[in-house]
Protein backbone atom coordinates (compact mmCIF):
# COMPACT_ATOMS: atom_id res chain seq x y z
CA MET A 1 95.42 115.40 114.89
CA LYS A 2 95.53 117.45 111.63
CA ILE A 3 96.87 115.36 108.86
CA LEU A 4 98.11 116.54 105.39
CA VAL A 5 97.08 114.10 102.59
CA LEU A 6 99.04 113.87 99.32
CA SER A 7 98.92 111.82 96.41
CA ASP A 8 100.47 111.80 92.80
CA THR A 9 103.00 114.69 93.49
CA HIS A 10 105.13 113.40 90.48
CA ILE A 11 108.17 115.21 91.58
CA SER A 12 111.65 114.34 90.04
CA GLY A 13 114.86 115.80 91.29
CA VAL A 14 114.72 118.37 88.69
CA LYS A 15 111.34 119.80 89.72
CA LYS A 16 110.54 122.05 92.70
CA MET A 17 109.27 120.27 95.88
CA LEU A 18 105.73 121.15 96.33
CA PRO A 19 103.37 124.25 95.54
CA GLN A 20 103.86 126.96 98.28
CA ARG A 21 100.37 126.57 99.52
CA VAL A 22 101.11 122.65 100.33
CA GLU A 23 104.38 123.58 101.99
CA LYS A 24 102.49 126.33 104.25
CA GLU A 25 99.87 123.62 105.04
CA LEU A 26 102.54 121.19 105.94
CA THR A 27 103.61 123.49 108.69
CA THR A 28 100.29 123.31 110.56
CA CYS A 29 99.92 119.57 110.53
CA GLN A 30 101.21 116.69 112.71
CA LEU A 31 101.36 113.96 110.12
CA CYS A 32 101.47 113.32 106.36
CA LEU A 33 99.93 110.54 104.46
CA HIS A 34 101.11 110.16 100.71
CA ALA A 35 99.15 107.63 98.53
CA GLY A 36 102.03 107.11 96.13
CA ASP A 37 103.41 108.34 92.99
CA PHE A 38 106.22 110.26 94.64
CA VAL A 39 108.54 109.36 91.59
CA GLU A 40 111.59 109.45 93.62
CA TYR A 41 112.42 108.32 97.12
CA SER A 42 113.85 111.56 97.91
CA VAL A 43 110.54 113.32 98.02
CA PHE A 44 109.47 110.68 100.64
CA GLU A 45 112.87 111.64 102.50
CA LYS A 46 112.19 115.35 102.34
CA LEU A 47 108.70 115.18 103.58
CA SER A 48 109.80 112.91 106.44
CA SER A 49 112.54 115.51 107.44
CA PHE A 50 109.63 117.90 108.05
CA ILE A 51 106.92 115.92 109.29
CA ASN A 52 106.17 112.21 110.37
CA THR A 53 105.17 110.62 107.02
CA TYR A 54 103.48 107.39 105.87
CA GLY A 55 103.54 106.57 102.22
CA VAL A 56 103.00 103.71 99.70
CA CYS A 57 104.32 103.24 96.33
CA GLY A 58 102.30 103.91 93.21
CA ASN A 59 102.53 102.84 89.46
CA MET A 60 104.83 105.56 88.62
CA ASP A 61 107.32 105.46 91.41
CA SER A 62 110.91 104.42 90.88
CA GLU A 63 112.51 101.09 91.70
CA GLU A 64 113.92 102.60 94.86
CA VAL A 65 110.42 103.76 96.13
CA ARG A 66 108.93 100.28 95.20
CA LYS A 67 111.57 98.60 97.27
CA ARG A 68 111.40 100.90 100.34
CA LEU A 69 107.69 101.44 100.54
CA PRO A 70 104.70 99.02 100.77
CA LEU A 71 101.93 98.70 98.23
CA LYS A 72 99.33 99.31 101.02
CA GLN A 73 99.33 99.72 104.80
CA ILE A 74 96.92 100.29 107.68
CA ILE A 75 97.57 103.27 110.10
CA SER A 76 95.80 103.77 113.45
CA ILE A 77 95.41 107.29 114.62
CA GLU A 78 93.22 108.21 117.77
CA ASN A 79 91.13 105.03 117.34
CA VAL A 80 90.50 105.60 113.61
CA ASN A 81 91.79 102.97 111.14
CA ILE A 82 93.11 104.28 107.89
CA GLY A 83 93.77 102.25 104.89
CA LEU A 84 96.44 103.83 102.52
CA ILE A 85 96.98 102.68 99.01
CA HIS A 86 97.62 104.10 95.67
CA GLY A 87 95.16 102.50 93.37
CA ARG A 88 95.08 100.89 89.77
CA GLY A 89 92.79 101.15 86.71
CA ALA A 90 90.22 103.55 85.56
CA PRO A 91 88.81 106.11 87.79
CA ASN A 92 85.36 104.50 88.03
CA SER A 93 86.95 101.14 89.32
CA LEU A 94 89.17 102.67 92.05
CA ILE A 95 86.64 102.22 94.88
CA PRO A 96 86.00 98.59 93.97
CA TYR A 97 89.67 98.09 93.68
CA VAL A 98 90.74 99.44 97.22
CA LYS A 99 87.63 97.67 98.76
CA LYS A 100 89.24 94.48 97.31
CA GLU A 101 92.74 95.14 98.06
CA PHE A 102 91.69 95.54 101.65
CA SER A 103 89.08 92.98 101.77
CA GLN A 104 90.47 91.08 104.83
CA HIS A 105 90.43 94.33 106.91
CA TRP A 106 87.56 96.23 105.22
CA ALA A 107 85.25 95.93 108.35
CA LYS A 108 87.79 97.52 110.69
CA ILE A 109 88.97 100.25 108.51
CA ASP A 110 87.18 103.71 108.72
CA ILE A 111 88.67 105.70 105.98
CA PHE A 112 90.49 104.69 102.71
CA ILE A 113 93.00 107.02 101.20
CA PHE A 114 94.04 106.37 97.64
CA GLY A 115 95.29 108.34 94.62
CA HIS A 116 96.10 107.32 91.02
CA SER A 117 93.37 109.30 89.08
CA HIS A 118 94.51 112.78 90.14
CA PHE A 119 90.81 113.42 90.48
CA PRO A 120 89.92 114.55 94.10
CA LEU A 121 87.23 112.66 95.63
CA ASP A 122 85.39 112.32 99.11
CA LYS A 123 82.68 109.72 99.15
CA VAL A 124 81.10 107.65 101.62
CA VAL A 125 80.11 103.94 100.29
CA GLU A 126 78.70 101.44 102.78
CA GLY A 127 79.62 103.57 105.89
CA LYS A 128 83.12 103.74 104.69
CA ILE A 129 84.86 107.01 103.65
CA TYR A 130 86.78 106.91 100.28
CA PHE A 131 89.20 109.93 99.97
CA ASN A 132 91.32 110.73 97.01
CA PRO A 133 93.12 114.13 97.64
CA GLY A 134 93.87 114.59 93.80
CA SER A 135 97.39 115.89 92.68
CA PRO A 136 98.92 119.08 93.94
CA THR A 137 101.28 119.25 90.98
CA ASP A 138 99.63 117.53 87.96
CA LYS A 139 96.27 118.21 86.33
CA VAL A 140 96.25 115.28 83.90
CA PHE A 141 92.70 113.81 84.08
CA ALA A 142 91.75 116.44 86.75
CA PRO A 143 90.00 119.87 86.55
CA TYR A 144 92.45 121.34 89.18
CA ASN A 145 95.30 120.68 91.39
CA SER A 146 94.46 119.75 94.94
CA TYR A 147 95.58 118.05 98.15
CA GLY A 148 93.50 117.04 101.44
CA VAL A 149 93.28 117.79 105.16
CA ILE A 150 91.92 115.37 107.67
CA GLU A 151 91.49 116.23 111.11
CA ILE A 152 90.85 113.49 113.73
CA LYS A 153 89.48 114.27 117.20
CA GLU A 154 88.06 111.88 119.63
CA GLY A 155 87.21 109.43 116.85
CA VAL A 156 85.47 112.01 114.55
CA ILE A 157 86.77 112.39 111.14
CA LYS A 158 86.63 115.83 109.27
CA ARG A 159 88.02 116.12 105.97
CA ARG A 160 88.32 118.62 103.13
CA ILE A 161 89.73 118.79 99.56
CA VAL A 162 91.80 121.91 99.15
CA ARG A 163 91.83 123.38 95.68
CA ILE A 164 95.05 125.01 94.57
CA GLY A 165 94.85 128.05 92.24
């Protein structure tokens, strides 16, 4: 299964939906995981109209997003467990934060997807994958815009950060 991974899109009704490259990638994927900071719930609805989408709320999301989406969730795909959360705090404290938030389920989760920092990250710590796709629309605190792609086949997780521009 090919999965588009997004976070920190920060799209309001005034802005364009997503960069063209992300929209093109979307057509080749079977699932979208969004790690929060949609800003408006209409962004989740629009993504969901194209592709099966799971999302969590972030610190910059509207009241409607916070009411309708969870703070975190665990998704199982082809025997791979994915922990999805936005994140909080400074960039260097995100991995400890994610680990703490999923502490009751940490042992069974294979990959943690998060955002918040806008800075892309693909790192293995204590045998667990920590994956931040960066932001496709906002370069605050990041050297470039980006998104992620994860492919899961027979329990094997392949992942990449895609730089935009």
